[in-house]
Coordinates of C-alpha atoms in Angstrom, one line a residue:
M207 CA -78.4 31.7 -115.0
T208 CA -80.3 32.0 -111.7
P209 CA -78.0 32.9 -108.9
P210 CA -78.0 30.4 -105.9
S211 CA -80.1 31.5 -103.0
V212 CA -81.5 30.3 -99.7
A213 CA -85.0 31.4 -98.6
G214 CA -84.9 34.0 -101.4
R215 CA -81.6 35.5 -100.2
P216 CA -78.6 35.3 -102.5
L217 CA -75.6 33.2 -101.4
L218 CA -72.3 35.0 -101.1
P219 CA -68.8 33.7 -100.5
L220 CA -68.6 34.9 -97.0
R221 CA -65.6 33.7 -94.9
P222 CA -66.9 30.7 -92.8
E223 CA -65.9 32.3 -89.5
L224 CA -68.1 35.3 -90.2
A225 CA -71.3 33.3 -90.9
G226 CA -74.1 34.4 -88.6
V227 CA -72.0 37.1 -86.9
E228 CA -73.8 40.3 -86.1
P229 CA -72.0 43.7 -86.6
Y230 CA -70.5 45.1 -83.4
G231 CA -72.2 48.1 -81.8
A232 CA -74.1 49.2 -78.7
P233 CA -77.8 50.2 -79.1
Q234 CA -78.3 53.6 -80.7
L235 CA -81.7 54.6 -79.4
D236 CA -83.5 58.0 -79.2
V237 CA -84.0 58.4 -75.5
P238 CA -83.6 61.5 -73.3
V239 CA -80.6 60.2 -71.2
L240 CA -77.8 58.4 -73.2
L241 CA -75.3 56.9 -70.8
N242 CA -74.3 53.7 -72.6
V243 CA -71.2 54.4 -74.9
N244 CA -68.9 56.4 -72.7
E245 CA -69.3 59.6 -74.7
N246 CA -68.3 63.0 -73.3
P247 CA -71.7 64.6 -72.5
H248 CA -70.5 68.1 -73.1
A249 CA -70.6 69.3 -76.7
P250 CA -67.6 71.4 -77.9
S251 CA -67.9 75.1 -76.8
E252 CA -68.6 77.8 -79.3
A253 CA -64.9 78.8 -79.2
V254 CA -63.9 75.2 -80.1
V255 CA -66.5 75.0 -82.8
A256 CA -65.3 78.3 -84.3
T257 CA -61.7 77.1 -84.5
I258 CA -62.8 73.9 -86.0
T259 CA -65.0 75.7 -88.6
R260 CA -62.1 77.9 -89.7
A261 CA -59.8 74.9 -89.9
V262 CA -62.2 72.9 -92.0
H263 CA -62.9 75.9 -94.2
D264 CA -59.2 76.2 -94.9
A265 CA -58.9 72.4 -95.5
A266 CA -61.8 72.5 -97.9
T267 CA -60.0 74.9 -100.3
G268 CA -57.6 72.1 -101.0
L269 CA -59.9 69.0 -101.1
N270 CA -59.1 68.5 -104.8
R271 CA -55.8 67.2 -103.6
Y272 CA -55.0 64.2 -101.5
P273 CA -54.3 64.8 -97.9
D274 CA -50.8 64.7 -96.3
R275 CA -50.4 60.9 -95.9
D276 CA -47.8 61.2 -93.1
F277 CA -49.6 64.2 -91.4
L278 CA -46.5 65.3 -89.4
G279 CA -48.2 68.5 -88.4
L280 CA -50.9 66.5 -86.5
R281 CA -48.3 64.1 -85.1
S282 CA -46.2 67.0 -83.8
D283 CA -49.3 68.5 -82.1
L284 CA -50.1 65.1 -80.5
A285 CA -46.6 64.8 -79.2
A286 CA -46.7 68.3 -77.7
Y287 CA -50.1 67.5 -76.1
L288 CA -48.8 64.3 -74.5
G289 CA -45.7 66.1 -73.3
T290 CA -48.0 68.4 -71.4
E291 CA -50.6 65.8 -70.3
A292 CA -48.3 63.0 -69.3
G293 CA -44.9 64.8 -69.0
V294 CA -43.3 62.5 -71.6
A295 CA -41.1 64.0 -74.3
L296 CA -41.8 62.4 -77.7
G297 CA -40.9 63.2 -81.3
A298 CA -43.5 63.5 -84.1
E299 CA -42.1 60.3 -85.6
Q300 CA -43.1 58.4 -82.5
L301 CA -46.8 59.2 -83.0
W302 CA -49.4 57.6 -85.3
A303 CA -53.0 58.4 -85.9
A304 CA -56.0 56.9 -87.6
N305 CA -59.8 56.9 -87.8
G306 CA -60.4 56.1 -84.1
S307 CA -58.3 53.9 -81.9
N308 CA -60.2 51.0 -83.4
E309 CA -58.3 51.5 -86.7
I310 CA -55.0 52.0 -84.7
M311 CA -55.6 48.5 -83.1
L312 CA -56.4 47.0 -86.5
H313 CA -53.1 48.5 -87.9
V314 CA -51.3 46.8 -84.9
L315 CA -52.8 43.4 -85.6
Q316 CA -52.2 43.8 -89.4
A317 CA -48.6 44.5 -88.8
F318 CA -47.8 42.1 -85.9
G319 CA -50.5 39.5 -86.0
G320 CA -51.8 37.3 -88.8
P321 CA -52.0 33.6 -89.6
G322 CA -49.9 31.4 -87.3
R323 CA -49.6 34.2 -84.7
T324 CA -51.5 34.8 -81.4
A325 CA -52.8 37.9 -79.6
V326 CA -53.4 37.7 -75.8
S327 CA -55.4 39.7 -73.4
F328 CA -57.1 39.3 -70.0
A329 CA -60.9 39.2 -69.6
P330 CA -63.1 40.9 -68.9
T331 CA -61.9 43.5 -71.3
Y332 CA -62.9 45.5 -74.4
S333 CA -65.1 43.3 -76.6
M334 CA -63.6 44.6 -79.9
Y335 CA -60.2 43.0 -79.2
P336 CA -61.2 39.5 -80.4
E337 CA -62.8 41.1 -83.5
Y338 CA -59.5 42.8 -84.4
A339 CA -57.9 39.3 -84.1
R340 CA -60.6 37.6 -86.1
D341 CA -60.4 40.2 -88.9
T342 CA -56.6 39.7 -89.2
H343 CA -56.7 35.9 -88.9
T344 CA -54.8 36.1 -85.6
A345 CA -55.4 33.5 -83.0
W346 CA -57.1 34.9 -79.8
V347 CA -56.3 33.8 -76.3
V348 CA -57.6 35.3 -73.0
G349 CA -56.3 35.0 -69.5
R350 CA -58.4 36.1 -66.6
R351 CA -58.5 39.1 -64.3
A352 CA -59.1 38.7 -60.6
E353 CA -62.5 39.0 -59.0
D354 CA -61.8 42.7 -58.3
F355 CA -60.7 43.1 -62.0
T356 CA -57.1 43.6 -61.2
L357 CA -54.4 41.7 -63.2
D358 CA -52.1 39.3 -61.3
P359 CA -48.6 39.9 -62.9
E360 CA -47.6 36.2 -62.2
H361 CA -50.7 35.0 -64.1
A362 CA -49.9 37.4 -67.0
R363 CA -46.4 36.1 -67.2
E364 CA -47.6 32.5 -67.2
V365 CA -50.1 33.1 -70.0
I366 CA -47.5 35.0 -72.1
A367 CA -44.8 32.3 -71.6
R368 CA -47.2 29.6 -72.5
E369 CA -48.9 31.2 -75.6
Q370 CA -45.8 33.0 -77.0
P371 CA -48.0 35.7 -78.5
S372 CA -46.8 38.3 -81.0
V373 CA -49.2 40.9 -79.5
V374 CA -50.4 41.5 -75.9
L375 CA -53.4 43.9 -75.5
L376 CA -53.9 45.6 -72.1
A377 CA -56.6 48.2 -71.5
S378 CA -55.8 50.7 -68.7
P379 CA -58.2 52.0 -67.6
N380 CA -59.9 48.8 -68.6
N381 CA -63.2 48.7 -70.4
P382 CA -65.8 47.7 -69.2
T383 CA -64.5 47.7 -65.6
G384 CA -62.7 51.1 -65.3
T385 CA -59.7 49.4 -63.6
A386 CA -56.3 51.0 -64.1
L387 CA -53.1 48.9 -64.1
P388 CA -50.2 49.8 -61.8
A389 CA -46.9 50.6 -63.5
A390 CA -45.4 47.5 -62.0
T391 CA -47.9 45.3 -63.7
V392 CA -47.3 46.9 -67.1
E393 CA -43.6 46.5 -66.5
A394 CA -44.0 42.8 -65.7
V395 CA -46.0 42.3 -68.9
C396 CA -43.4 44.1 -71.0
E397 CA -40.6 42.0 -69.4
A398 CA -42.5 38.8 -70.1
A399 CA -43.1 40.0 -73.7
L400 CA -39.4 40.6 -74.2
A401 CA -38.8 36.9 -73.4
V402 CA -41.2 35.8 -76.1
R403 CA -39.6 34.5 -79.3
V404 CA -41.7 35.2 -82.4
P405 CA -40.2 33.4 -85.4
L406 CA -39.1 35.6 -88.3
P407 CA -37.7 34.8 -91.7
G408 CA -34.1 33.9 -91.9
G409 CA -34.1 32.2 -88.5
Q410 CA -34.4 35.4 -86.5
E411 CA -36.7 35.8 -83.5
A412 CA -38.5 38.9 -82.1
P413 CA -40.2 39.7 -78.8
A414 CA -43.9 40.4 -78.5
V415 CA -45.5 43.8 -78.9
V416 CA -47.4 45.1 -75.8
V417 CA -50.2 47.6 -76.5
V418 CA -51.6 49.5 -73.5
D419 CA -54.9 50.9 -74.5
E420 CA -55.4 54.3 -72.7
A421 CA -58.6 55.4 -74.4
Y422 CA -59.8 56.7 -71.0
G423 CA -56.3 57.8 -69.9
E424 CA -57.2 61.4 -69.2
F425 CA -59.8 60.4 -66.7
R426 CA -57.4 58.5 -64.4
R427 CA -57.2 59.6 -60.8
A428 CA -54.3 61.7 -59.4
G429 CA -51.3 59.5 -58.8
T430 CA -52.3 56.9 -61.4
P431 CA -49.4 56.6 -63.9
S432 CA -49.6 56.5 -67.7
A433 CA -47.8 53.7 -69.5
L434 CA -46.3 56.5 -71.7
E435 CA -43.7 56.9 -68.9
L436 CA -42.4 53.4 -69.9
L437 CA -41.9 54.0 -73.6
E438 CA -38.2 54.9 -73.4
R439 CA -37.4 51.6 -71.6
Y440 CA -39.5 49.3 -73.8
P441 CA -39.2 49.5 -77.6
N442 CA -41.8 46.8 -77.8
L443 CA -44.4 48.9 -76.0
A444 CA -47.1 51.0 -77.7
V445 CA -49.7 53.2 -75.9
T446 CA -52.9 54.1 -77.7
R447 CA -55.2 57.1 -76.9
T448 CA -58.3 58.6 -78.5
M449 CA -59.8 62.0 -79.0
S450 CA -63.3 60.6 -78.7
K451 CA -63.6 60.8 -74.9
A452 CA -61.6 63.6 -73.2
F453 CA -61.7 65.8 -76.3
A454 CA -65.5 65.3 -76.9
L455 CA -64.7 64.3 -80.5
A456 CA -66.4 60.9 -80.8
G457 CA -68.0 62.1 -84.1
A458 CA -64.6 63.1 -85.6
R459 CA -63.1 59.6 -85.3
V460 CA -59.5 60.3 -84.2
G461 CA -57.3 57.8 -82.4
Y462 CA -53.6 57.8 -82.0
L463 CA -50.6 55.7 -80.8
A464 CA -47.2 56.5 -79.2
A465 CA -44.3 54.1 -79.6
S466 CA -40.8 53.8 -80.9
R467 CA -40.1 55.2 -84.3
E468 CA -39.5 51.6 -85.6
L469 CA -42.9 50.4 -84.3
V470 CA -44.7 53.4 -85.9
D471 CA -42.9 52.8 -89.2
A472 CA -44.2 49.2 -89.2
L473 CA -47.8 50.6 -89.0
R474 CA -47.1 52.9 -91.9
V475 CA -46.6 49.8 -94.0
V476 CA -50.1 48.5 -93.5
R477 CA -52.1 51.7 -93.5
L478 CA -54.2 52.5 -96.5
P479 CA -53.0 55.4 -98.6
Y480 CA -54.3 58.7 -97.4
H481 CA -56.3 57.0 -94.7
L482 CA -56.7 60.2 -92.6
S483 CA -58.6 62.8 -94.5
A484 CA -57.6 66.5 -94.6
V485 CA -60.8 67.4 -92.8
T486 CA -60.1 64.9 -90.0
Q487 CA -56.5 66.2 -89.6
A488 CA -57.8 69.8 -89.5
V489 CA -60.5 69.0 -86.9
A490 CA -58.0 67.2 -84.6
R491 CA -55.4 70.0 -84.8
A492 CA -58.1 72.6 -84.0
A493 CA -59.3 70.7 -81.0
L494 CA -55.8 70.2 -79.7
A495 CA -55.3 73.9 -79.7
H496 CA -58.1 74.0 -77.1
S497 CA -56.8 71.1 -74.9
G498 CA -56.7 73.2 -71.8
E499 CA -60.4 74.1 -72.0
L500 CA -61.4 70.6 -72.9
L501 CA -59.4 68.9 -70.1
A502 CA -61.1 71.3 -67.6
Q503 CA -64.3 69.4 -68.5
V504 CA -62.6 66.1 -67.8
S505 CA -61.8 67.3 -64.3
A506 CA -65.5 67.9 -63.7
L507 CA -66.4 64.5 -65.1
R508 CA -63.9 62.9 -62.8
E509 CA -65.6 64.5 -59.8
R510 CA -69.0 63.4 -61.0
R511 CA -67.7 59.8 -61.5
D512 CA -66.3 59.7 -57.9
E513 CA -69.6 61.0 -56.6
T514 CA -71.5 58.3 -58.6
V515 CA -69.2 55.6 -57.2
A516 CA -69.7 56.8 -53.6
W517 CA -73.5 57.0 -54.1
L518 CA -73.7 53.5 -55.6
R519 CA -71.7 52.1 -52.8
S520 CA -74.1 53.6 -50.3
L521 CA -77.0 51.5 -51.7
R522 CA -78.3 48.1 -50.7
H523 CA -80.1 45.5 -52.7
P524 CA -83.6 44.5 -51.4
D525 CA -81.9 41.4 -49.8
G526 CA -79.5 43.5 -47.9
R527 CA -76.5 43.0 -50.1
P528 CA -74.4 46.1 -50.8
V529 CA -74.2 47.2 -54.4
E530 CA -70.8 46.2 -55.8
V531 CA -68.9 48.9 -57.6
A532 CA -65.7 48.5 -59.5
E533 CA -62.9 51.0 -58.9
S534 CA -62.9 53.4 -61.9
D535 CA -60.3 55.6 -63.5
A536 CA -62.5 56.1 -66.5
N537 CA -65.6 58.1 -67.4
F538 CA -67.9 55.2 -66.5
V539 CA -68.8 53.0 -63.6
L540 CA -69.4 49.2 -63.5
F541 CA -71.9 48.2 -60.8
G542 CA -74.0 45.2 -59.7
T543 CA -74.7 42.5 -59.2
F544 CA -78.2 41.8 -60.3
A545 CA -80.0 38.4 -60.7
D546 CA -81.6 39.7 -63.9
R547 CA -79.5 42.6 -65.1
H548 CA -81.5 42.7 -68.4
A549 CA -84.7 43.4 -66.6
V550 CA -83.0 46.3 -64.8
W551 CA -81.6 47.6 -68.1
A552 CA -85.0 47.3 -69.8
A553 CA -86.8 49.0 -66.9
L554 CA -84.3 51.9 -67.0
L555 CA -84.8 52.2 -70.8
E556 CA -88.6 52.4 -70.2
R557 CA -87.9 55.5 -68.1
G558 CA -85.7 57.1 -70.8
V559 CA -82.3 56.1 -69.4
L560 CA -80.0 54.1 -71.6
I561 CA -77.0 52.4 -69.9
R562 CA -74.9 49.4 -71.1
E563 CA -75.6 45.7 -70.4
T564 CA -72.0 44.5 -70.6
G565 CA -69.2 42.9 -68.6
P566 CA -69.5 39.8 -66.4
D567 CA -73.0 38.4 -65.7
G568 CA -75.0 40.5 -63.3
W569 CA -73.1 43.8 -63.9
L570 CA -74.2 47.0 -65.6
R571 CA -72.2 50.0 -66.8
V572 CA -73.2 53.6 -66.7
S573 CA -71.3 56.4 -68.5
I574 CA -70.9 59.7 -66.6
G575 CA -73.2 62.3 -68.0
T576 CA -74.2 65.8 -67.1
G577 CA -75.5 66.6 -63.6
D578 CA -79.1 66.4 -64.8
E579 CA -78.5 63.1 -66.6
M580 CA -76.9 61.5 -63.5
R581 CA -79.8 62.7 -61.3
A582 CA -82.2 61.0 -63.8
F583 CA -80.2 57.8 -63.7
R584 CA -80.2 57.8 -59.9
Q585 CA -83.9 58.3 -59.6
A586 CA -84.7 55.6 -62.2
L587 CA -82.3 53.1 -60.7
V588 CA -83.8 53.4 -57.3
E589 CA -87.3 53.0 -58.7
V590 CA -86.6 49.9 -60.9
A591 CA -84.1 48.0 -58.6
G592 CA -85.6 48.8 -55.2
L593 CA -82.3 50.1 -53.9

């Protein structure tokens, strides 16, 4: 029997909502200056590499066995790290980890989303959030951020009260804008989520879960709080982090979450067996042993970010308008606005500088790279945009 096809391509029973959808991902191009995906530009030091190599070697001797599926060693190390970085005491049972914070978010939506349930966020924000919702058959609703990309607590309360979501996703610092949320705003959202009534079997009802995505948390400016400080007050709150940015481990794919033990246990129900390999666990623990050295690099990147913000704000468009720059507590800067941002992006690419065409119309985002990379970016931007 000849399989059915269209234009020579076999037909497959793809879910209708996935028809014509392109896989997510920023351009991966071989150019001299890569400033488009918010990577840490500094490779791990020889000391870090040596520690990782020894740890992977030790793990490799037992690769005939499945890894520790609950990885309490790694979770204990993550709890100790957050105790130092954010000053919040947590137990190992309050931590969860997965293959990047992307998988963490998917676990959250698998556990608390699903058919008949809704996830809420506030745009502009991370473009993967609606994909997590789509992949778990969770309805997706977005409120709006203000023109300066802050979030009005009253607007957030209104959206949550109206939509009665089971999950609220907040990014702080926000991607792609870099905007951090004040503690009072997170508290307002958590309080609004407590008033939600998500139907459960047996006639019971539960509040919504609030997830604060702190993928760029280590880059926040002095005095900017972490939502980790609110965990003790709100059992419906979870805070996610990643080792991709501050720890320069984007290639290792390690993300993690801090929450109440009950919330973490719910994620353990939906995780795939042995989802975190022995090698991944070894790499993460080895890097955490060097957290002091790696966070020193973060301090330098913060300074370079602030210098980039100040430089961009000193510029004028050819028509005399000042360059707009969003406040940033992350390792990137959103700037604009350009009548034809794609033309600016393409012209930068022609000069070997790759940044990101993302966010609201007219805006561009540049990751913070090395000193040489940022000098190349500045020179190219002045040339192509006439600034």
